[in-house]
Amino acid sequence: MRLRHAAVAAGLLTLLCVPAQADDTRDIGRETLAPNDGWAPAGGGTTGGAAADDAHVYTVTDRAGLVRALDGGSDTPKIIRIAGTIDANTDDDGRRLDCADYATDGYSVKKYLAAYDPRTWGQAKPSGPQEEARKASAARQAERVVLPVGSNTTLVGLGDDAVLKGASLQVRNADNVIVRNLELRDAYDCFPAWQPNTGGLGDWKTAYDNLWLNGATHVWIDHVTASDKGHPDEKEPTYFARNYLRHDGLLDITGGSDLVTVSWSRFADHDKAILIGNGDSVTGDRGRLRVTLHHNEFESVAQRAPRVRFGQVHLYNNRYVVDDGDADYRYSLGVSTESAIHAENNAFTTPGHVEAADLVKSWNGSALHASGTLFNGYPVDLLALHNAYNSGSERDLTADVGWTPVLHGTVDSAAAADRAVARDAGAGRLR
């Protein structure tokens, strides 16, 4: 049975302390991660704000209330329930803010493009008045949309329509966090930066992930939907021969984050979905970045589903769907420096222009365990196909990733998981 929609009575204060429920009605805010459900229960478990006293249980309906409940990312145990849609791009009175409201010091896209056109500016890093104005404008937006989540916090959506729009939730150097039953939509950057030397041709750099774990430990993300809904990057213009990107990742797990489980979530309509490990030279990530992703759906995601450096990542019973119109699809599984991905019983559905050999991409990777893969309804050997297809352009991958997962629930067949995930993954589908 789906969660009953929680009615928000007229006249509620923006921020409301809610007493613990006395009857047998399910309270997902008090629920904790089951033992052995991936990496997150290891080393003491993941309970979020389940221990919060009644004074630190909140129902919030707007940005101002959410900010007060988050308490600047404090470690105080807390349960925060989001009701309805909260837009981070609002002022303290709830007035909607757009990019023009953040722009300052004479910044404009037109002036920025004129100042740093490679034909006249060259390949140097942007500097000068327009770049400084862009930074100042970006800082004004960041004050509104960056929301810090501290240790011992549970953040849940009420009912089947809880949405956090335009925000970048950031779990930085925090432990024991749960995010569940919530749609994270459109972390839109008003002020992308031009980076002339990125990728050889230059590229636009955006600032915000929908959810960013940086130095975070013991995190459970469950029944979350993350997308660019409302402002797809494919609709943005092209400047300097590059798409004017407005979004970064849907979920990035970096900075030595560790012991993370991502389950029954949906990642959709985006370019770079999930990055685990943010640099080939960040050797301090060795022994960390242990992540489980199970029963998630990746639909119309061009790449990074996920891309992994260093981490031991268990990837099982996930569903991948590439639609006919996804002309920009690049790959799903990114095997990067010292990564150890153990992928089993995942299902891929693609149109004719995407072949099974396209599903894996390697940058300095050496190994990939891939078993039980279903491709358009047929079993395939992803590792063999990758090695055969990419021989000469990428080094062959071995099947020995150096570890075997033991912390997990039942691993279903790829076909059974494909059906279950299509039915139950994402916000509003918590059973």
Short mmCIF file of C-alpha atoms in Angstrom, two decimals:
data_model
loop_
_atom_site.label_atom_id
_atom_site.label_comp_id
_atom_site.label_asym_id
_atom_site.label_seq_id
_atom_site.Cartn_x
_atom_site.Cartn_y
_atom_site.Cartn_z
CA MET A 1 0.00 0.00 0.00
CA ARG A 2 1.40 3.38 -0.87
CA LEU A 3 1.87 5.93 1.83
CA ARG A 4 -1.22 7.93 2.47
CA HIS A 5 -0.88 11.54 1.51
CA ALA A 6 -0.33 13.64 4.62
CA ALA A 7 -2.81 16.50 4.72
CA VAL A 8 -1.34 19.86 5.56
CA ALA A 9 -3.98 21.75 7.51
CA ALA A 10 -4.70 25.35 6.64
CA GLY A 11 -3.01 27.80 8.93
CA LEU A 12 -0.04 25.61 9.78
CA LEU A 13 3.06 27.52 10.65
CA THR A 14 5.85 27.31 8.13
CA LEU A 15 7.83 25.20 10.57
CA LEU A 16 5.87 22.81 12.76
CA CYS A 17 7.08 20.49 15.48
CA VAL A 18 5.21 17.23 15.14
CA PRO A 19 4.92 14.80 18.07
CA ALA A 20 5.81 11.18 17.59
CA GLN A 21 2.85 9.20 16.35
CA ALA A 22 1.04 7.35 19.09
CA ASP A 23 -0.99 4.96 16.94
CA ASP A 24 0.08 2.27 14.51
CA THR A 25 0.27 4.60 11.48
CA ARG A 26 3.54 4.09 9.66
CA ASP A 27 6.11 6.78 10.39
CA ILE A 28 8.86 6.57 7.77
CA GLY A 29 10.79 9.29 9.54
CA ARG A 30 11.60 6.82 12.31
CA GLU A 31 12.56 3.98 9.99
CA THR A 32 16.20 2.93 9.79
CA LEU A 33 18.21 0.98 7.26
CA ALA A 34 17.98 -2.78 7.63
CA PRO A 35 21.14 -4.72 8.45
CA ASN A 36 23.03 -5.96 5.40
CA ASP A 37 21.20 -3.62 3.00
CA GLY A 38 24.34 -2.68 1.14
CA TRP A 39 27.36 -0.82 2.41
CA ALA A 40 25.57 1.82 4.53
CA PRO A 41 24.75 -0.48 7.51
CA ALA A 42 28.42 -1.44 7.95
CA GLY A 43 30.32 -0.01 10.89
CA GLY A 44 27.41 0.78 13.17
CA GLY A 45 24.42 1.14 10.88
CA THR A 46 22.50 4.07 9.41
CA THR A 47 19.64 5.45 11.50
CA GLY A 48 19.46 9.09 10.43
CA GLY A 49 17.33 11.14 12.77
CA ALA A 50 15.36 8.22 14.20
CA ALA A 51 16.48 9.15 17.72
CA ALA A 52 15.16 12.72 17.45
CA ASP A 53 13.04 13.99 20.32
CA ASP A 54 9.64 15.50 19.59
CA ALA A 55 11.05 19.03 19.59
CA HIS A 56 13.22 18.16 16.57
CA VAL A 57 10.57 16.59 14.34
CA TYR A 58 9.41 19.08 11.75
CA THR A 59 6.96 19.36 8.89
CA VAL A 60 7.99 22.05 6.43
CA THR A 61 6.15 23.58 3.51
CA ASP A 62 8.53 26.25 2.19
CA ARG A 63 12.22 27.12 1.94
CA ALA A 64 12.30 29.27 5.06
CA GLY A 65 10.90 26.45 7.15
CA LEU A 66 13.29 23.92 5.64
CA VAL A 67 16.30 26.13 6.34
CA ARG A 68 15.29 26.55 9.99
CA ALA A 69 14.77 22.81 10.38
CA LEU A 70 18.16 21.97 8.82
CA ASP A 71 19.70 24.28 11.43
CA GLY A 72 22.75 25.10 9.37
CA GLY A 73 23.70 21.44 9.05
CA SER A 74 23.85 20.82 12.81
CA ASP A 75 24.46 17.34 14.24
CA THR A 76 21.35 17.41 16.41
CA PRO A 77 19.17 14.36 15.64
CA LYS A 78 16.26 15.61 13.57
CA ILE A 79 13.45 14.38 11.31
CA ILE A 80 12.35 16.78 8.57
CA ARG A 81 9.20 16.03 6.63
CA ILE A 82 8.62 17.88 3.37
CA ALA A 83 5.01 18.47 2.40
CA GLY A 84 4.13 19.53 -1.14
CA THR A 85 6.59 21.46 -3.31
CA ILE A 86 9.38 23.59 -1.88
CA ASP A 87 11.22 25.94 -4.24
CA ALA A 88 14.73 26.90 -3.12
CA ASN A 89 14.77 29.89 -5.45
CA THR A 90 12.60 32.01 -3.18
CA ASP A 91 13.29 34.83 -0.74
CA ASP A 92 12.44 34.76 2.95
CA ASP A 93 8.91 35.94 2.19
CA GLY A 94 8.34 33.14 -0.33
CA ARG A 95 8.67 35.35 -3.41
CA ARG A 96 9.99 33.48 -6.46
CA LEU A 97 13.48 34.49 -7.54
CA ASP A 98 14.89 34.09 -11.03
CA CYS A 99 18.34 34.55 -12.49
CA ALA A 100 17.86 38.29 -12.97
CA ASP A 101 17.27 38.67 -9.23
CA TYR A 102 20.68 37.17 -8.47
CA ALA A 103 22.68 39.01 -11.15
CA THR A 104 24.87 41.77 -9.76
CA ASP A 105 27.81 44.05 -10.59
CA GLY A 106 26.72 44.40 -14.20
CA TYR A 107 26.76 40.71 -15.10
CA SER A 108 24.88 39.59 -18.20
CA VAL A 109 25.20 36.53 -20.42
CA LYS A 110 25.63 38.76 -23.45
CA LYS A 111 28.51 40.69 -21.89
CA TYR A 112 30.13 37.51 -20.59
CA LEU A 113 30.05 35.87 -24.01
CA ALA A 114 31.51 38.98 -25.63
CA ALA A 115 34.30 39.17 -23.06
CA TYR A 116 35.45 35.55 -23.29
CA ASP A 117 34.81 34.58 -26.88
CA PRO A 118 37.74 32.24 -27.70
CA ARG A 119 38.23 34.01 -31.03
CA THR A 120 39.28 37.17 -29.20
CA TRP A 121 40.00 36.09 -25.62
CA GLY A 122 41.92 32.97 -26.53
CA GLN A 123 42.45 29.95 -24.27
CA ALA A 124 43.30 31.74 -21.04
CA LYS A 125 41.13 31.24 -17.99
CA PRO A 126 38.45 33.98 -17.79
CA SER A 127 39.39 36.91 -15.59
CA GLY A 128 38.37 40.51 -15.26
CA PRO A 129 35.13 42.39 -14.54
CA GLN A 130 32.63 40.00 -16.13
CA GLU A 131 34.15 36.91 -14.51
CA GLU A 132 34.16 38.67 -11.13
CA ALA A 133 30.55 39.72 -11.70
CA ARG A 134 29.64 36.13 -12.57
CA LYS A 135 31.24 34.87 -9.35
CA ALA A 136 29.43 37.48 -7.27
CA SER A 137 26.12 36.65 -8.92
CA ALA A 138 26.71 32.93 -8.42
CA ALA A 139 27.41 33.51 -4.73
CA ARG A 140 24.05 35.25 -4.37
CA GLN A 141 22.25 32.24 -5.86
CA ALA A 142 24.27 29.81 -3.74
CA GLU A 143 23.04 31.56 -0.60
CA ARG A 144 19.52 30.48 -1.52
CA VAL A 145 19.88 27.07 -3.15
CA VAL A 146 22.71 25.34 -1.25
CA LEU A 147 21.15 23.54 1.71
CA PRO A 148 23.53 21.81 4.17
CA VAL A 149 22.39 18.54 5.71
CA GLY A 150 24.09 17.63 8.99
CA SER A 151 24.71 14.37 10.79
CA ASN A 152 21.87 12.37 12.34
CA THR A 153 19.27 13.75 9.95
CA THR A 154 16.34 12.08 8.24
CA LEU A 155 14.78 14.03 5.37
CA VAL A 156 11.59 12.49 3.99
CA GLY A 157 8.75 13.46 1.71
CA LEU A 158 5.18 13.16 2.91
CA GLY A 159 2.73 11.33 0.68
CA ASP A 160 3.42 10.80 -3.00
CA ASP A 161 4.06 14.36 -4.22
CA ALA A 162 6.85 15.85 -2.10
CA VAL A 163 9.24 17.90 -4.26
CA LEU A 164 12.36 19.92 -3.51
CA LYS A 165 12.92 22.13 -6.54
CA GLY A 166 16.01 24.09 -7.52
CA ALA A 167 18.00 23.05 -4.44
CA SER A 168 21.41 21.47 -4.00
CA LEU A 169 21.29 19.30 -0.90
CA GLN A 170 24.85 18.96 0.40
CA VAL A 171 25.93 16.38 2.95
CA ARG A 172 29.46 17.52 3.74
CA ASN A 173 31.62 15.87 6.39
CA ALA A 174 28.49 14.50 8.03
CA ASP A 175 27.58 11.03 9.25
CA ASN A 176 24.34 9.09 9.51
CA VAL A 177 21.92 10.66 7.04
CA ILE A 178 18.74 9.32 5.41
CA VAL A 179 16.95 10.87 2.41
CA ARG A 180 13.76 9.11 1.32
CA ASN A 181 10.57 9.45 -0.71
CA LEU A 182 11.48 12.82 -2.18
CA GLU A 183 11.70 14.25 -5.69
CA LEU A 184 14.81 16.38 -6.21
CA ARG A 185 14.23 18.49 -9.27
CA ASP A 186 16.16 20.97 -11.38
CA ALA A 187 19.25 22.18 -9.48
CA TYR A 188 19.57 24.97 -12.04
CA ASP A 189 22.73 27.08 -12.21
CA CYS A 190 22.05 30.62 -13.38
CA PHE A 191 25.74 31.42 -13.89
CA PRO A 192 27.76 28.66 -15.61
CA ALA A 193 31.48 29.33 -15.98
CA TRP A 194 33.41 28.99 -19.23
CA GLN A 195 36.46 26.70 -18.98
CA PRO A 196 38.47 27.11 -22.19
CA ASN A 197 40.75 24.09 -21.81
CA THR A 198 38.29 21.45 -20.63
CA GLY A 199 38.06 18.50 -23.01
CA GLY A 200 40.21 20.22 -25.60
CA LEU A 201 37.36 22.33 -26.97
CA GLY A 202 36.38 24.03 -23.75
CA ASP A 203 33.14 23.49 -21.88
CA TRP A 204 30.65 25.09 -19.54
CA LYS A 205 31.05 24.26 -15.84
CA THR A 206 28.00 24.24 -13.58
CA ALA A 207 27.94 24.37 -9.80
CA TYR A 208 25.10 22.31 -8.36
CA ASP A 209 24.28 18.64 -7.92
CA ASN A 210 20.77 17.78 -6.82
CA LEU A 211 22.40 15.81 -4.00
CA TRP A 212 26.11 15.96 -3.15
CA LEU A 213 27.86 13.72 -0.65
CA ASN A 214 31.30 15.11 0.16
CA GLY A 215 33.16 13.45 3.01
CA ALA A 216 29.84 11.90 4.06
CA THR A 217 29.52 8.51 5.77
CA HIS A 218 26.62 6.17 6.51
CA VAL A 219 24.10 7.59 4.05
CA TRP A 220 20.93 5.88 2.83
CA ILE A 221 19.16 7.32 -0.23
CA ASP A 222 15.90 5.53 -0.93
CA HIS A 223 12.91 6.08 -3.22
CA VAL A 224 14.30 9.38 -4.46
CA THR A 225 13.59 10.75 -7.94
CA ALA A 226 16.24 13.08 -9.37
CA SER A 227 16.01 14.86 -12.70
CA ASP A 228 16.31 18.17 -14.57
CA LYS A 229 12.54 18.38 -14.90
CA GLY A 230 11.51 21.85 -15.96
CA HIS A 231 14.78 22.95 -17.57
CA PRO A 232 16.37 20.16 -19.66
CA ASP A 233 19.88 21.01 -20.81
CA GLU A 234 19.04 19.85 -24.32
CA LYS A 235 16.79 22.90 -24.62
CA GLU A 236 19.59 25.30 -23.71
CA PRO A 237 21.44 27.23 -26.44
CA THR A 238 24.92 26.55 -27.75
CA TYR A 239 27.64 29.08 -26.93
CA PHE A 240 31.24 28.76 -28.11
CA ALA A 241 30.12 25.59 -29.93
CA ARG A 242 29.27 23.90 -26.62
CA ASN A 243 25.91 23.24 -24.98
CA TYR A 244 25.25 25.89 -22.32
CA LEU A 245 24.85 23.41 -19.47
CA ARG A 246 22.81 24.41 -16.43
CA HIS A 247 23.07 21.20 -14.38
CA ASP A 248 25.91 19.21 -12.86
CA GLY A 249 25.25 15.76 -11.36
CA LEU A 250 22.07 14.23 -10.04
CA LEU A 251 24.02 12.53 -7.25
CA ASP A 252 27.76 12.92 -6.68
CA ILE A 253 29.61 10.89 -4.05
CA THR A 254 33.07 12.37 -3.58
CA GLY A 255 35.62 13.66 -1.09
CA GLY A 256 36.22 10.32 0.59
CA SER A 257 32.56 9.60 1.21
CA ASP A 258 31.98 6.06 2.40
CA LEU A 259 29.36 3.47 3.34
CA VAL A 260 26.48 4.58 1.12
CA THR A 261 23.39 2.69 -0.05
CA VAL A 262 21.22 4.00 -2.89
CA SER A 263 18.07 1.96 -3.37
CA TRP A 264 14.79 2.02 -5.27
CA SER A 265 15.49 5.47 -6.74
CA ARG A 266 15.02 6.94 -10.18
CA PHE A 267 17.51 9.05 -12.13
CA ALA A 268 16.14 10.51 -15.33
CA ASP A 269 16.51 12.97 -18.21
CA HIS A 270 20.04 14.09 -17.48
CA ASP A 271 23.57 14.04 -18.84
CA LYS A 272 25.98 13.05 -16.03
CA ALA A 273 24.00 11.18 -13.39
CA ILE A 274 26.24 9.74 -10.65
CA LEU A 275 29.93 10.35 -10.05
CA ILE A 276 31.71 8.27 -7.41
CA GLY A 277 35.20 9.66 -6.79
CA ASN A 278 36.13 12.99 -8.31
CA GLY A 279 39.77 12.71 -9.36
CA ASP A 280 42.35 10.21 -10.60
CA SER A 281 44.99 11.75 -8.31
CA VAL A 282 42.86 11.71 -5.13
CA THR A 283 44.59 8.66 -3.72
CA GLY A 284 43.18 9.38 -0.26
CA ASP A 285 39.96 7.84 -1.57
CA ARG A 286 41.56 4.41 -1.50
CA GLY A 287 39.69 2.17 0.92
CA ARG A 288 36.67 4.48 0.88
CA LEU A 289 33.86 5.22 -1.61
CA ARG A 290 32.16 1.93 -0.72
CA VAL A 291 28.73 2.26 -2.31
CA THR A 292 25.80 -0.05 -3.07
CA LEU A 293 23.30 0.82 -5.80
CA HIS A 294 20.39 -1.58 -6.10
CA HIS A 295 16.94 -1.53 -7.63
CA ASN A 296 17.40 1.89 -9.22
CA GLU A 297 16.18 3.09 -12.59
CA PHE A 298 18.30 5.11 -15.01
CA GLU A 299 16.16 6.47 -17.83
CA SER A 300 17.42 8.81 -20.55
CA VAL A 301 20.73 9.27 -18.75
CA ALA A 302 23.61 9.97 -21.13
CA GLN A 303 26.49 8.87 -18.92
CA ARG A 304 27.78 8.19 -15.38
CA ALA A 305 25.32 5.59 -14.19
CA PRO A 306 27.69 5.52 -12.37
CA ARG A 307 31.29 6.49 -13.17
CA VAL A 308 33.60 5.19 -10.45
CA ARG A 309 37.10 5.91 -9.22
CA PHE A 310 38.75 3.91 -6.43
CA GLY A 311 35.53 2.69 -4.80
CA GLN A 312 34.22 -0.80 -4.18
CA VAL A 313 30.79 -0.43 -5.75
CA HIS A 314 28.12 -3.12 -5.75
CA LEU A 315 25.71 -2.52 -8.60
CA TYR A 316 22.86 -5.02 -8.72
CA ASN A 317 19.27 -5.36 -9.91
CA ASN A 318 19.21 -1.95 -11.59
CA ARG A 319 17.17 -1.00 -14.65
CA TYR A 320 18.59 1.04 -17.53
CA VAL A 321 16.42 2.50 -20.27
CA VAL A 322 17.78 4.41 -23.25
CA ASP A 323 14.96 5.95 -25.25
CA ASP A 324 14.80 6.30 -29.04
CA GLY A 325 15.37 10.04 -28.83
CA ASP A 326 18.51 9.81 -26.67
CA ALA A 327 20.97 10.68 -29.42
CA ASP A 328 23.55 11.92 -26.88
CA TYR A 329 23.85 8.61 -25.04
CA ARG A 330 27.52 7.80 -24.32
CA TYR A 331 27.74 4.92 -21.82
CA SER A 332 26.30 3.64 -18.55
CA LEU A 333 29.09 2.08 -16.49
CA GLY A 334 32.26 4.17 -16.22
CA VAL A 335 35.32 2.21 -15.10
CA SER A 336 37.96 4.66 -13.93
CA THR A 337 41.17 4.64 -11.91
CA GLU A 338 41.41 1.78 -9.39
CA SER A 339 37.64 1.26 -9.44
CA ALA A 340 36.25 -2.10 -8.34
CA ILE A 341 32.69 -2.42 -9.68
CA HIS A 342 30.86 -5.67 -8.96
CA ALA A 343 27.85 -5.52 -11.31
CA GLU A 344 25.32 -8.32 -11.33
CA ASN A 345 21.88 -8.97 -12.73
CA ASN A 346 21.23 -5.56 -14.24
CA ALA A 347 18.85 -5.05 -17.18
CA PHE A 348 19.38 -2.70 -20.14
CA THR A 349 16.81 -1.69 -22.75
CA THR A 350 18.11 0.37 -25.66
CA PRO A 351 17.18 1.36 -29.23
CA GLY A 352 19.04 0.07 -32.24
CA HIS A 353 21.76 2.71 -32.30
CA VAL A 354 23.03 1.63 -28.87
CA GLU A 355 24.85 -1.71 -28.78
CA ALA A 356 25.77 -3.81 -25.77
CA ALA A 357 29.44 -2.90 -26.26
CA ASP A 358 28.50 0.76 -25.74
CA LEU A 359 27.35 0.21 -22.16
CA VAL A 360 30.82 0.23 -20.60
CA LYS A 361 33.49 2.90 -20.90
CA SER A 362 36.94 2.71 -19.31
CA TRP A 363 39.34 5.48 -18.32
CA ASN A 364 42.43 4.00 -16.71
CA GLY A 365 40.30 1.21 -15.28
CA SER A 366 41.59 -2.32 -15.02
CA ALA A 367 38.72 -4.57 -13.88
CA LEU A 368 34.97 -5.06 -13.99
CA HIS A 369 32.90 -7.92 -12.64
CA ALA A 370 29.75 -8.14 -14.76
CA SER A 371 27.43 -11.14 -14.53
CA GLY A 372 23.78 -11.85 -15.19
CA THR A 373 23.38 -8.89 -17.54
CA LEU A 374 20.24 -8.69 -19.67
CA PHE A 375 20.39 -6.62 -22.86
CA ASN A 376 17.11 -6.07 -24.70
CA GLY A 377 15.84 -9.28 -23.17
CA TYR A 378 18.89 -11.42 -23.96
CA PRO A 379 21.79 -12.44 -21.70
CA VAL A 380 25.13 -10.92 -22.67
CA ASP A 381 28.71 -10.99 -21.40
CA LEU A 382 29.43 -7.29 -20.89
CA LEU A 383 33.09 -7.78 -20.09
CA ALA A 384 33.81 -9.89 -23.17
CA LEU A 385 31.92 -7.49 -25.43
CA HIS A 386 33.73 -4.48 -24.03
CA ASN A 387 37.13 -6.07 -24.49
CA ALA A 388 36.38 -7.27 -28.00
CA TYR A 389 34.82 -4.04 -29.20
CA ASN A 390 37.30 -1.63 -27.61
CA SER A 391 40.50 -3.57 -28.14
CA GLY A 392 43.10 -1.13 -29.38
CA SER A 393 41.44 2.01 -28.03
CA GLU A 394 41.12 0.95 -24.38
CA ARG A 395 43.02 -1.66 -22.42
CA ASP A 396 41.21 -4.90 -21.72
CA LEU A 397 39.46 -5.22 -18.37
CA THR A 398 39.81 -8.30 -16.19
CA ALA A 399 36.97 -9.86 -14.20
CA ASP A 400 38.86 -9.87 -10.90
CA VAL A 401 37.89 -6.74 -8.95
CA GLY A 402 39.48 -8.05 -5.77
CA TRP A 403 36.37 -8.39 -3.63
CA THR A 404 32.99 -10.10 -3.43
CA PRO A 405 29.99 -8.32 -1.91
CA VAL A 406 28.47 -9.86 1.21
CA LEU A 407 26.28 -6.99 2.41
CA HIS A 408 23.14 -7.19 0.31
CA GLY A 409 19.63 -8.58 0.16
CA THR A 410 18.32 -11.13 -2.29
CA VAL A 411 19.78 -10.64 -5.76
CA ASP A 412 16.92 -11.32 -8.16
CA SER A 413 17.22 -12.22 -11.81
CA ALA A 414 17.70 -9.23 -14.09
CA ALA A 415 14.29 -9.85 -15.68
CA ALA A 416 12.47 -9.92 -12.34
CA ALA A 417 14.33 -6.84 -11.11
CA ASP A 418 13.54 -4.98 -14.33
CA ARG A 419 9.83 -5.44 -13.75
CA ALA A 420 9.97 -4.61 -10.04
CA VAL A 421 12.02 -1.46 -10.52
CA ALA A 422 9.76 -0.19 -13.31
CA ARG A 423 6.83 -0.56 -10.93
CA ASP A 424 8.25 0.60 -7.62
CA ALA A 425 11.35 2.81 -7.99
CA GLY A 426 11.23 6.53 -7.32
CA ALA A 427 9.54 9.02 -5.03
CA GLY A 428 5.91 8.40 -4.15
CA ARG A 429 6.24 4.63 -4.59
CA LEU A 430 7.37 3.64 -1.12
CA ARG A 431 5.51 0.50 -0.01
#
